[in-house]
PDB file of C-alpha atoms (C1' of nucleotides) in Angstrom:
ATOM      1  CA  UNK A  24      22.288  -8.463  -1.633  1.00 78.00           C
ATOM      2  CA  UNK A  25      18.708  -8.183  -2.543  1.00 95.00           C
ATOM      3  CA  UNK A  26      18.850 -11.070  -5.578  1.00 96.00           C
ATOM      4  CA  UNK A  27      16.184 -12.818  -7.121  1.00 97.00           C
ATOM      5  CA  UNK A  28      15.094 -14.849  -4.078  1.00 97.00           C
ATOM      6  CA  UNK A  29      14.988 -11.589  -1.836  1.00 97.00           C
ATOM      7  CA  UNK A  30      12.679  -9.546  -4.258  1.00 97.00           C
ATOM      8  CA  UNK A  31      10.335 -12.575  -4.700  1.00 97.00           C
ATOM      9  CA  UNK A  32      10.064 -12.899  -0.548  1.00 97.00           C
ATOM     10  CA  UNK A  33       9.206  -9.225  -0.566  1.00 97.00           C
ATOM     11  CA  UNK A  34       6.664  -9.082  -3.515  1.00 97.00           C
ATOM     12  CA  UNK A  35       5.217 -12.085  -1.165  1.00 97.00           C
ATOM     13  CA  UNK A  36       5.272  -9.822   1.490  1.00 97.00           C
ATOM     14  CA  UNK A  37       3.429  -6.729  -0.282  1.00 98.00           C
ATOM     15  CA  UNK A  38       0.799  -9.194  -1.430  1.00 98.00           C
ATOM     16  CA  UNK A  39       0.175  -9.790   1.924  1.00 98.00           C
ATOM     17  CA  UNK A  40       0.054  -7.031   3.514  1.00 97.00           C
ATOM     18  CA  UNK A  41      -0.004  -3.812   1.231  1.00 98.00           C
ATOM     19  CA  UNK A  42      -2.241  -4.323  -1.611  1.00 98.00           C
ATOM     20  CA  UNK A  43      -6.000  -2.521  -2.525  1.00 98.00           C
ATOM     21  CA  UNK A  44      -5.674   0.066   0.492  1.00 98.00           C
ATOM     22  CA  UNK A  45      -5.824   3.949  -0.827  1.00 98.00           C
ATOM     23  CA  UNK A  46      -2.722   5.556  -0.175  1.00 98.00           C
ATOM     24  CA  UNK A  47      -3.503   8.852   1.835  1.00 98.00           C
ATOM     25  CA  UNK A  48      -0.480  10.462   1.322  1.00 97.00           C
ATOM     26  CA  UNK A  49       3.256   9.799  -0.198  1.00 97.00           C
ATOM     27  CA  UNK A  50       6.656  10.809   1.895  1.00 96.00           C
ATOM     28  CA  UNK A  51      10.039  11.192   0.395  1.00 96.00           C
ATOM     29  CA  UNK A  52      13.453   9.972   2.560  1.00 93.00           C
ATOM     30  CA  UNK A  53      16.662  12.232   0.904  1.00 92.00           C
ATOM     31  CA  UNK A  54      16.330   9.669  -1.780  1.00 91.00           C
ATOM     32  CA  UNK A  55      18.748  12.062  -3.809  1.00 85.00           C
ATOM     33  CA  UNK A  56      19.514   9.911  -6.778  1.00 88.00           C
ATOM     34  CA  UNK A  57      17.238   6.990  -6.084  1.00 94.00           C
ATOM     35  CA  UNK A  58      14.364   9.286  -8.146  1.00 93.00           C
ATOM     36  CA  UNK A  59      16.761   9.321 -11.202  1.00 88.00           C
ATOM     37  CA  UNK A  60      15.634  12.581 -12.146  1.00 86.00           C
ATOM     38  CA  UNK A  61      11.955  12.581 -11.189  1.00 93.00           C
ATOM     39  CA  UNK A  62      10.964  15.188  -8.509  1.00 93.00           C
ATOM     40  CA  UNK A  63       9.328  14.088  -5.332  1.00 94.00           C
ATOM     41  CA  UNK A  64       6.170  15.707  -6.360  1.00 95.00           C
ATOM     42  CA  UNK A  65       5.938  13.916  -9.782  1.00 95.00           C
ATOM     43  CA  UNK A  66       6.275  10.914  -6.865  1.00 96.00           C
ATOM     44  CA  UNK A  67       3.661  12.083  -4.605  1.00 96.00           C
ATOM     45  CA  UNK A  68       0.894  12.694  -7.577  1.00 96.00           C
ATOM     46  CA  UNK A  69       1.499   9.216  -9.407  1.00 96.00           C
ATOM     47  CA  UNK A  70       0.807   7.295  -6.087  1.00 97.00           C
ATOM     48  CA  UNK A  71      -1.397   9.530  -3.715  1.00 97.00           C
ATOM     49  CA  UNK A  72      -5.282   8.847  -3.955  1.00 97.00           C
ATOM     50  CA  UNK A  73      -4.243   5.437  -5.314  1.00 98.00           C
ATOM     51  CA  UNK A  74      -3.795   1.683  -4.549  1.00 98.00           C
ATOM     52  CA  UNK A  75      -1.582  -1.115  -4.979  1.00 98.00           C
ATOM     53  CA  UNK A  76      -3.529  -3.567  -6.752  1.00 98.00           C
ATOM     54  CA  UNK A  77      -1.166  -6.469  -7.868  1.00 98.00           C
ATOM     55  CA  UNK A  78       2.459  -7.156  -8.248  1.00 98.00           C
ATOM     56  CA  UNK A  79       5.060  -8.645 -10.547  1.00 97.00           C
ATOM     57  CA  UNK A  80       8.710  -9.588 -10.443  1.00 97.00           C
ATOM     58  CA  UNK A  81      11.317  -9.565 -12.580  1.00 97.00           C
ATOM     59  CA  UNK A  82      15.012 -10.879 -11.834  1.00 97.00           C
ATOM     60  CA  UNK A  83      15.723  -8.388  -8.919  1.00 97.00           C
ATOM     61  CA  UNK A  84      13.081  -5.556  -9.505  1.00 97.00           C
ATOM     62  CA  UNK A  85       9.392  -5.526  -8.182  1.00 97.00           C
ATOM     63  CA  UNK A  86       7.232  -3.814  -9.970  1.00 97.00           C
ATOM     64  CA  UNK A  87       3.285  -2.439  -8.050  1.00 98.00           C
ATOM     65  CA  UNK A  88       0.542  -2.023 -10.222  1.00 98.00           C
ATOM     66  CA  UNK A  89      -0.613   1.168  -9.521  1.00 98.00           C
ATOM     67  CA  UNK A  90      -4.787   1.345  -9.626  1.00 97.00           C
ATOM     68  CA  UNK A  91      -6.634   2.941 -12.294  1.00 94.00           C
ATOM     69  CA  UNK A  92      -4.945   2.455 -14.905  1.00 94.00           C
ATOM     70  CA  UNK A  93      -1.859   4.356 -13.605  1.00 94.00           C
ATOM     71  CA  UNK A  94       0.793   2.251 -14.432  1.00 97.00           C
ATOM     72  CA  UNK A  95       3.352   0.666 -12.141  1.00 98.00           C
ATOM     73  CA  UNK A  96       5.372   1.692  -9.307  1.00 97.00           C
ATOM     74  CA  UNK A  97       9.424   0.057  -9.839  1.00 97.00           C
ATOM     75  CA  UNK A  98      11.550  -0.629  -7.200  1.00 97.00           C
ATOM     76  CA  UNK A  99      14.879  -1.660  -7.142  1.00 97.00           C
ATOM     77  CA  UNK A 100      16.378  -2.856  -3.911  1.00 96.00           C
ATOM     78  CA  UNK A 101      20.540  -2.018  -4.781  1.00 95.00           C
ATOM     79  CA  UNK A 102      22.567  -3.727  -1.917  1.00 93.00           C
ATOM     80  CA  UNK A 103      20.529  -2.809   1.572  1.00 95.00           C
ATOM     81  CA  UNK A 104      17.116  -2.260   0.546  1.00 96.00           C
ATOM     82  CA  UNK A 105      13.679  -3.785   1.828  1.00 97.00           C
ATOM     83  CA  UNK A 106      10.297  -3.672   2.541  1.00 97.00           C
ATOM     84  CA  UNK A 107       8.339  -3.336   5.793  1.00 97.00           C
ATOM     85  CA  UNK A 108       4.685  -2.765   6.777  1.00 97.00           C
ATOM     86  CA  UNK A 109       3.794  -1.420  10.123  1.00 96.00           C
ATOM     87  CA  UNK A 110       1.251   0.142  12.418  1.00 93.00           C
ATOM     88  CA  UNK A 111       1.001   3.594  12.760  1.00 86.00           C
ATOM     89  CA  UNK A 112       2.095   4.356  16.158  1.00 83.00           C
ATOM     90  CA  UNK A 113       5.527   1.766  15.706  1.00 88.00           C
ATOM     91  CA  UNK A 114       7.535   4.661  14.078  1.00 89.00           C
ATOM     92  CA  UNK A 115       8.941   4.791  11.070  1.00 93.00           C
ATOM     93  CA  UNK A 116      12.256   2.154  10.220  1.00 95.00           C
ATOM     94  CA  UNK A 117      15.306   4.095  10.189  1.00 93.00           C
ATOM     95  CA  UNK A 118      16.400   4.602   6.664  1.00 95.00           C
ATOM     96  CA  UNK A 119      12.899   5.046   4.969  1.00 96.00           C
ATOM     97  CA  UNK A 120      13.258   6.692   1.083  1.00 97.00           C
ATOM     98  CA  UNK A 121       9.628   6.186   0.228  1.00 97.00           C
ATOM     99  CA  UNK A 122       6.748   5.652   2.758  1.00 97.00           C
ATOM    100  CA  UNK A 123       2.652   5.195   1.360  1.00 98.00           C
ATOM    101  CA  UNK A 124       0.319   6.251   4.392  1.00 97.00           C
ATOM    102  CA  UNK A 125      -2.549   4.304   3.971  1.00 98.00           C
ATOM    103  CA  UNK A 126      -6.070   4.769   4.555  1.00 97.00           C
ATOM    104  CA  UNK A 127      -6.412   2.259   7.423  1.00 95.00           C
ATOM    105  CA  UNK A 128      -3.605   3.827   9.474  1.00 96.00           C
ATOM    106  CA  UNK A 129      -0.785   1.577   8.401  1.00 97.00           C
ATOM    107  CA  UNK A 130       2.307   2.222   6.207  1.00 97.00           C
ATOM    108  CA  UNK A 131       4.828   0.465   3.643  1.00 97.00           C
ATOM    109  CA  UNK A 132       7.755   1.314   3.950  1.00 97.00           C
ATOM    110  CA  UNK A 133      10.841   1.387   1.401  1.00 97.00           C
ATOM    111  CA  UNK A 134      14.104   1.271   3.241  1.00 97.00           C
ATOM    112  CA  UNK A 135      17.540   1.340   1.415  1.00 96.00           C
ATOM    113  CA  UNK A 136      20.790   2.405   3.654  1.00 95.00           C
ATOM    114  CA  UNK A 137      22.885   3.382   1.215  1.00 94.00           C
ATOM    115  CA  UNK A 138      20.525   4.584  -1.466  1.00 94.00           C
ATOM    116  CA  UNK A 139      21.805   2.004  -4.284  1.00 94.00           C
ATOM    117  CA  UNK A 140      18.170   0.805  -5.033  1.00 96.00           C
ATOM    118  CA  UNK A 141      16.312   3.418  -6.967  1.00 96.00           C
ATOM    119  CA  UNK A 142      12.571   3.992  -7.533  1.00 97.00           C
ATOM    120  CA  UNK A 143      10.493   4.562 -10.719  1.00 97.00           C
ATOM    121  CA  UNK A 144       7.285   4.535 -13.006  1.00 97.00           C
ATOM    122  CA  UNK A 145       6.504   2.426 -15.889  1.00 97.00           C
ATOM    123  CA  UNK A 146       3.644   2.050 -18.353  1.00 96.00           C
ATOM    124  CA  UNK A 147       4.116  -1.631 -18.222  1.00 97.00           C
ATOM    125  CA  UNK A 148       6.459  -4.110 -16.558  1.00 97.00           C
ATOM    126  CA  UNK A 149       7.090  -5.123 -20.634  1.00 96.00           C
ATOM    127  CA  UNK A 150       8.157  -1.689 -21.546  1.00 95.00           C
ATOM    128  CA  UNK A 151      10.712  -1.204 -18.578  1.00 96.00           C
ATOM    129  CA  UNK A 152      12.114  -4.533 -18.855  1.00 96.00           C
ATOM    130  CA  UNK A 153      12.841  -3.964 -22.381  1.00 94.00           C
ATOM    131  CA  UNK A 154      13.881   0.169 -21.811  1.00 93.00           C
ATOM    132  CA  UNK A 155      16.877  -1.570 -19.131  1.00 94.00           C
ATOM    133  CA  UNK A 156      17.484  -4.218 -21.283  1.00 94.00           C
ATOM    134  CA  UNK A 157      17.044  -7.430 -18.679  1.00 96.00           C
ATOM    135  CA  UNK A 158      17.492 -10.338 -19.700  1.00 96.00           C
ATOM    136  CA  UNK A 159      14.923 -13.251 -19.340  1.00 97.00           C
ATOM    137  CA  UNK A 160      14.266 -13.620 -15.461  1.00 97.00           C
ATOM    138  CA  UNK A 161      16.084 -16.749 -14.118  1.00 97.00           C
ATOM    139  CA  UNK A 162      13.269 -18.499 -12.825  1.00 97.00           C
ATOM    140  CA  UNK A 163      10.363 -17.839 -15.743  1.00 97.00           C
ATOM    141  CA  UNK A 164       8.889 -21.332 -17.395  1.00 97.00           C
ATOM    142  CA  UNK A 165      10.304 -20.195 -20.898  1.00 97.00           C
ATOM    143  CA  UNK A 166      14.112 -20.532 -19.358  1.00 97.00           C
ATOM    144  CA  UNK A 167      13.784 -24.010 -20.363  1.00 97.00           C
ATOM    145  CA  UNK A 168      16.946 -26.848 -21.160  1.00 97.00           C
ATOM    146  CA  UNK A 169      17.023 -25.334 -24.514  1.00 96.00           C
ATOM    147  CA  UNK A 170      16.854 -21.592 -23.744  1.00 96.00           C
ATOM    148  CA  UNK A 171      19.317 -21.768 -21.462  1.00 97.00           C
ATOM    149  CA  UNK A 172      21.760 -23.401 -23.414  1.00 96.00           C
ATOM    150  CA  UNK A 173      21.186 -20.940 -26.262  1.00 95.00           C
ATOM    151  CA  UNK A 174      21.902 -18.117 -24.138  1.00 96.00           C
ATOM    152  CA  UNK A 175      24.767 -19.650 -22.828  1.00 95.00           C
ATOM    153  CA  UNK A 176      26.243 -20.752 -26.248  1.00 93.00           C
ATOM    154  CA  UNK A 177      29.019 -19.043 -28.318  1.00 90.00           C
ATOM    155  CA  UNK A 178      29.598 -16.672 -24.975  1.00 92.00           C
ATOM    156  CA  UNK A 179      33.304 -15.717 -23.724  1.00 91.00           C
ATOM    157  CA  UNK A 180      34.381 -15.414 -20.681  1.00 93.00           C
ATOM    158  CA  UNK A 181      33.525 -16.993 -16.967  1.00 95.00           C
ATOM    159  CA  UNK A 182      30.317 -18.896 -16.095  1.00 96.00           C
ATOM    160  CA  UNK A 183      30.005 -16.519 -13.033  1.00 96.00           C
ATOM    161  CA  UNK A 184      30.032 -13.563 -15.186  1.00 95.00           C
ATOM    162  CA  UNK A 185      27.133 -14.901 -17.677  1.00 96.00           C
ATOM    163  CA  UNK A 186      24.929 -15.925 -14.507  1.00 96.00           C
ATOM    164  CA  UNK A 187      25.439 -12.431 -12.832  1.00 96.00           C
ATOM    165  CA  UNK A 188      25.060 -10.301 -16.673  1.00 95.00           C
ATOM    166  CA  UNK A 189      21.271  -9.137 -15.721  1.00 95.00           C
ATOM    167  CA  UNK A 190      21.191  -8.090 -19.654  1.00 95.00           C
ATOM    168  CA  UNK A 191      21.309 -12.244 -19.798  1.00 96.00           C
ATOM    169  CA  UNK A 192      19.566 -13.440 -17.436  1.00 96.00           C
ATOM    170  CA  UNK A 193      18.115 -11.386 -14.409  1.00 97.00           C
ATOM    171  CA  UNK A 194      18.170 -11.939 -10.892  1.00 96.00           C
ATOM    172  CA  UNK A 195      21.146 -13.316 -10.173  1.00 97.00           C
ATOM    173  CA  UNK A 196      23.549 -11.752  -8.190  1.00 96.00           C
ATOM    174  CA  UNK A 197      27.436 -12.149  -6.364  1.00 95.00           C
ATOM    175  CA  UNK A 198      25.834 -14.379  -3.212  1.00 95.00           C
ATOM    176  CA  UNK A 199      23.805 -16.726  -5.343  1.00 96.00           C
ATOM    177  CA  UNK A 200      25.994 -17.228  -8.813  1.00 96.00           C
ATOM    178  CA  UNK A 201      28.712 -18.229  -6.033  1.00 96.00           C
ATOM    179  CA  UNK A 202      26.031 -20.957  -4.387  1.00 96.00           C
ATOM    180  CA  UNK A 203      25.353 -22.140  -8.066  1.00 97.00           C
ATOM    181  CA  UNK A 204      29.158 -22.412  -8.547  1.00 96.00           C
ATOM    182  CA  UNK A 205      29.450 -24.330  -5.546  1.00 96.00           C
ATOM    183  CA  UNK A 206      26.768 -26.509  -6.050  1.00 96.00           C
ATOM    184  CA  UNK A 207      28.072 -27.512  -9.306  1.00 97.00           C
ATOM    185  CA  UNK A 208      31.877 -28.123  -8.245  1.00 96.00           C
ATOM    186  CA  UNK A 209      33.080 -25.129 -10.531  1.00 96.00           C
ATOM    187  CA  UNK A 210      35.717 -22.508  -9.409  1.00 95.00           C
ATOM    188  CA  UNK A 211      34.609 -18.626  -9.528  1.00 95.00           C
ATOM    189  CA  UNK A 212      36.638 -18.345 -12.730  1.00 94.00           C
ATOM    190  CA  UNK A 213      35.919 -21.456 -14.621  1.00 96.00           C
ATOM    191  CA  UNK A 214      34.751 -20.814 -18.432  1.00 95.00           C
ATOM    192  CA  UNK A 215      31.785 -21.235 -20.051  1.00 95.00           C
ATOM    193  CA  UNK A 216      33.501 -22.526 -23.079  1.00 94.00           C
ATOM    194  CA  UNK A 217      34.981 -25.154 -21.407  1.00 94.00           C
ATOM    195  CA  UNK A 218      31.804 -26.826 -20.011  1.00 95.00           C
ATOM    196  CA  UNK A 219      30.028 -29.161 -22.200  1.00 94.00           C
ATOM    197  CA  UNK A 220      26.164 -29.473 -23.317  1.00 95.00           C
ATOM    198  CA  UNK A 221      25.404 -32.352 -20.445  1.00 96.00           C
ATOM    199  CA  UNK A 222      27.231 -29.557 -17.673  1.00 96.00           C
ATOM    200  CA  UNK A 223      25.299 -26.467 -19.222  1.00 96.00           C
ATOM    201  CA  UNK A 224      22.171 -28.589 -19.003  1.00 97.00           C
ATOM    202  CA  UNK A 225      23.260 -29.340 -15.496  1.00 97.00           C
ATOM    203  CA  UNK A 226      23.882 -25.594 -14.656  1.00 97.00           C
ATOM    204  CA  UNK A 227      20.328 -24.710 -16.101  1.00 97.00           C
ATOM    205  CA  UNK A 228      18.864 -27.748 -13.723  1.00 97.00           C
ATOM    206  CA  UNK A 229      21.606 -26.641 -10.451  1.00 97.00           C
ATOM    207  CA  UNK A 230      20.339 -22.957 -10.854  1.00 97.00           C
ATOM    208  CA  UNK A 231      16.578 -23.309 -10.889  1.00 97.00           C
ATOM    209  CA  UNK A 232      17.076 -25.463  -8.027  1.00 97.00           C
ATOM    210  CA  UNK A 233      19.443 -23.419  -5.487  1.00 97.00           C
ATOM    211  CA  UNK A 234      16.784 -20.169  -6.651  1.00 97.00           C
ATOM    212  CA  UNK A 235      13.679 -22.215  -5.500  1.00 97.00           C
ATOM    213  CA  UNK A 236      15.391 -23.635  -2.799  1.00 97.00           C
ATOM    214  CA  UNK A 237      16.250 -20.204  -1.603  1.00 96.00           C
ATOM    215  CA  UNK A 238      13.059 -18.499  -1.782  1.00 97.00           C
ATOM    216  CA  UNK A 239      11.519 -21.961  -0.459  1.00 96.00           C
ATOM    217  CA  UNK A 240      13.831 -21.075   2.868  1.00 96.00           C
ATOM    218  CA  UNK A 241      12.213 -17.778   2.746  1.00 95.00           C
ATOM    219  CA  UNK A 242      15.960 -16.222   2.344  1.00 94.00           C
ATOM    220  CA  UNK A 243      16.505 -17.047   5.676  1.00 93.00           C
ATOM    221  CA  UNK A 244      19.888 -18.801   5.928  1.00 91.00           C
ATOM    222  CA  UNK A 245      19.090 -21.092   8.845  1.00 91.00           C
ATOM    223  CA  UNK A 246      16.819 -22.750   6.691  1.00 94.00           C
ATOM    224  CA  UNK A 247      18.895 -23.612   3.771  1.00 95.00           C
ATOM    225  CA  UNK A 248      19.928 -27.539   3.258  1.00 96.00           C
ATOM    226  CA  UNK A 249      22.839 -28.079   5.229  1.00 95.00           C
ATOM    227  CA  UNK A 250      24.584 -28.608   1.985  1.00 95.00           C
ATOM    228  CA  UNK A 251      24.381 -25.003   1.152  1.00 96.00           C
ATOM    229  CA  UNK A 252      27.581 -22.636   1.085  1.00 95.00           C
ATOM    230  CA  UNK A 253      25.607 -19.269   1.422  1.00 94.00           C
ATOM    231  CA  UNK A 254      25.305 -19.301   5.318  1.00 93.00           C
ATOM    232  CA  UNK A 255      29.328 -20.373   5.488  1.00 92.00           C
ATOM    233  CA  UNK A 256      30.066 -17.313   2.958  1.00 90.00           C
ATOM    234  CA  UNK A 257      31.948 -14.940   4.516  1.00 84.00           C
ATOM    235  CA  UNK A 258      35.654 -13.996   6.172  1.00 79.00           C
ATOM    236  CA  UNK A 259      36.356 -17.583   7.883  1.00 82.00           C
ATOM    237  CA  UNK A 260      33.796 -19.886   6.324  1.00 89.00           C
ATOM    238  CA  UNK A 261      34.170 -23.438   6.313  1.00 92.00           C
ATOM    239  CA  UNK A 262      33.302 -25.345   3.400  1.00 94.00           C
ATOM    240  CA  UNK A 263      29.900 -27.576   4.552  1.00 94.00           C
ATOM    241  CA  UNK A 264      31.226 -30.562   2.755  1.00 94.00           C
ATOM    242  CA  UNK A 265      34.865 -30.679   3.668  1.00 93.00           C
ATOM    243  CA  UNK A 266      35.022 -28.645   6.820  1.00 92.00           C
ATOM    244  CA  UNK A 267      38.033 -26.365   5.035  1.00 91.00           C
ATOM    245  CA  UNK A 268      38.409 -23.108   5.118  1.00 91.00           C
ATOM    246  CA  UNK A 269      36.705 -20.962   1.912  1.00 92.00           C
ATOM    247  CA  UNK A 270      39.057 -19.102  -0.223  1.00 91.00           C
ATOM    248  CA  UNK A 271      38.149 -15.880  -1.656  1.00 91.00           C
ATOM    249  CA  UNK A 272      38.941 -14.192  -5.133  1.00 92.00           C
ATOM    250  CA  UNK A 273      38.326 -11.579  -7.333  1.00 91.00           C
ATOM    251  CA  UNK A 274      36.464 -12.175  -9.958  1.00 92.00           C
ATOM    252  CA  UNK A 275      34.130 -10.567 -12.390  1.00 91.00           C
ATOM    253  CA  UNK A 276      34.839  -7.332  -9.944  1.00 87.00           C
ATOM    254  CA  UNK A 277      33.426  -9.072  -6.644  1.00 91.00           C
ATOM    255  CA  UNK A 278      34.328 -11.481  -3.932  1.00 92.00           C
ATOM    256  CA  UNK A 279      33.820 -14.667  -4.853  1.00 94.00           C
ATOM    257  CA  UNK A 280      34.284 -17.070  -1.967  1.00 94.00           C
ATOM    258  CA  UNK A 281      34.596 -21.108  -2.708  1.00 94.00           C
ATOM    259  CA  UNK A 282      36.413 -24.516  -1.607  1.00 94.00           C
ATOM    260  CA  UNK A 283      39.559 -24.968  -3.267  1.00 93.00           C
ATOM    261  CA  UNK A 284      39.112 -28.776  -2.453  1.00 93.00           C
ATOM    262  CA  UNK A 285      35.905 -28.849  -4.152  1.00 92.00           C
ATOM    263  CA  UNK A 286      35.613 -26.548  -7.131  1.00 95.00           C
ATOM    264  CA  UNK A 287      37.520 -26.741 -10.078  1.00 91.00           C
ATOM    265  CA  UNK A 288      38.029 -24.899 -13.275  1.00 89.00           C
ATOM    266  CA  UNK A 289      36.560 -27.158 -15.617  1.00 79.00           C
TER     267      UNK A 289
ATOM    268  C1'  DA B  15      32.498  -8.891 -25.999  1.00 56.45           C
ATOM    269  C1'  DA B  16      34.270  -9.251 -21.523  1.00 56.45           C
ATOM    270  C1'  DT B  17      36.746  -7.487 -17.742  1.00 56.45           C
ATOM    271  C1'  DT B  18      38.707  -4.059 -14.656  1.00 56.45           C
ATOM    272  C1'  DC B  19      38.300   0.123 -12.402  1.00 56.45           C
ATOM    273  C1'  DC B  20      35.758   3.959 -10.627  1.00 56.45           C
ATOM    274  C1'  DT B  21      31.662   6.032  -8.637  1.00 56.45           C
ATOM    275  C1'  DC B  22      27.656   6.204  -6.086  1.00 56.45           C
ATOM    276  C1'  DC B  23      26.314   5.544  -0.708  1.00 56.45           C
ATOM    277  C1'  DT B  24      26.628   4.199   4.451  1.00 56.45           C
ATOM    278  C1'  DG B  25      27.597   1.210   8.380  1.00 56.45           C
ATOM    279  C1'  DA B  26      30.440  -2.261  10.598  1.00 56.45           C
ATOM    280  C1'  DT B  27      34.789  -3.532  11.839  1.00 56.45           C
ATOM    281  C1'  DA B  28      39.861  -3.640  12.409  1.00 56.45           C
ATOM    282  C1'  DG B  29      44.075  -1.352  13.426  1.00 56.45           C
ATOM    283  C1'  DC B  30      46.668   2.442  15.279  1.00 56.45           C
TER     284       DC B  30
ATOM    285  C1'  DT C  14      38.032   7.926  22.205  1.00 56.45           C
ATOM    286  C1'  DG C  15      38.652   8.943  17.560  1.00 56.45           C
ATOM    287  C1'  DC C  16      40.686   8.684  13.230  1.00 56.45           C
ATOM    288  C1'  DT C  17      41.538   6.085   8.968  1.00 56.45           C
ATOM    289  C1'  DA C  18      41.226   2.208   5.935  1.00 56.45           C
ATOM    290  C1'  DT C  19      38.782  -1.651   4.232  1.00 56.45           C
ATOM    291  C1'  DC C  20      34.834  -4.315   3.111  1.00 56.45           C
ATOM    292  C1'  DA C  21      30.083  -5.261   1.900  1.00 56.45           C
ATOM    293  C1'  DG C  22      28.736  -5.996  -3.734  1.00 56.45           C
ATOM    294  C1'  DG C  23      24.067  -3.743  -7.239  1.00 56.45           C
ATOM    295  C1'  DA C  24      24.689  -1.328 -11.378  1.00 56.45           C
ATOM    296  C1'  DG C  25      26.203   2.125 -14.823  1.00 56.45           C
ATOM    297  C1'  DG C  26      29.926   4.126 -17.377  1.00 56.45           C
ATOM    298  C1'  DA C  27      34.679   4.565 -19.115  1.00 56.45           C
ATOM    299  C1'  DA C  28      38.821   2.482 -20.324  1.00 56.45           C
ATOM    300  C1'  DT C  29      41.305  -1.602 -21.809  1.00 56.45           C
TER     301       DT C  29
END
DNA sequence: AATTCCTCCTGATAGC
DNA sequence: TGCTATCAGGAGGAAT
């Protein structure tokens, strides 16, 4: 859920609210696997004593910059995680993994439900892009006409697929690769190959726009153009154009819900 | 190289 | 009420 539009609201919302305060002390939520092998003290002793001092974003991860030279705190937001600051006395949000006490009283809170996010350390947002293997993130300058339609050249398989293959491009996830589809008239399982340079230079333009548009909206789906499918997407969505009911298929290993009137394979 | 399937996790919802 | 099954869909790994 958390895609590239998500992540950028929230590394909004740290700048505003979480940044250059000392963190007092560090608390742990059963993240169980969500450490990927680090122990909750190794946790506690890269972040205590320490501020936030900037942030960065790349497809769906947001990195921290840790003061003093100390790095950079990752976060990775899986399917149900989030950020939230709060006052002291408002409780902790159900579902907390990682919580920084800070020194005026207030906290940041990482939540994730079903512990599919995961949280790490890096020496530079460089070196961990490169150590996952992430692709170029979908909405930095150098994506231009031309580097898009390189990395979308001599490449197999469905256009879906390509958007959503992070070691591509990053930040693009099931909800929006299916808004992108829509937006272009193209069916979940319509190939790459079969699109030519004017639609791939179309696809390049469709998907910058339905990202900005999105994070422009602030995620929230009440905001989105009324030409949007994203707030329709789901069990008996109508199709905003049409008014007919959204079909739903498997494809690259997800729902992908469209209008059978509107989207074709080619 | 791409896709399918499985696993990790939990909550919401539907059906019995 | 309570049990069970399914779905949500990010990502890694194995099999195809």
């Amino acid at each position: 859920m958390p895609e590239l539009p998500d992540v950028q609201v929230f590394k909004e919302y740290l700048d505003a609210t979480s940044l250059h305060q000392r963190i007092e002390h560090v608390r742990l939520g059963d993240p169980r696997r969500m450490l990927e092998g680090m122990s909750a003290k190794t946790v506690r002793s890269r972040l205590e004593a320490r501020a936030l001092e900037s942030t960065r974003r790349h497809g769906k991860h947001l990195f921290a910059e840790i003061g003093g030279d100390a790095g950079w705190l990752v976060l990775h937001f899986g399917m149900t995680g989030g950020v939230q600051y709060y006052e002291g006395n408002e409780g902790e949000p159900d579902f907390t993994r990682l919580r920084l006490d800070f020194h005026n009283g207030r906290h940041l809170a990482f939540t994730d439900t079903r512990k599919l996010g995961s949280i790490a350390f890096a020496e530079s947002v460089e070196e961990y892009v490169d150590a996952k293997g992430l692709g170029i993130d979908a909405l930095d300058p150098a994506l231009d006409k031309d580097a898009f339609r390189e990395l979308m050249t001599g490449r197999a398989g469905s256009v879906k697929g390509a958007l959503m293959n992070q070691s591509v491009i990053a930040g693009i996830g099931n909800e929006y690769s299916d808004e992108i589809l829509f937006q272009m008239g193209l069916h979940p399982k319509a190939k790459l190959a079969d699109l030519r340079e004017p639609r791939i230079d179309e696809l390049w333009r469709t998907m910058r726009r339905v990202l900005r548009t999105a994070i422009r909206a602030r995620v929230d789906t009440a905001r989105l153009p009324r030409s949007y499918v994203l707030p329709h997407r789901h069990g008996d969505g109508k199709c905003p154009k049409c008014g007919r009911r959204l079909e739903r298929v498997s494809a690259v290993g997800r729902s992908a819900y469209y209008c059978p009137r509107h989207q074709k394979k080619r």
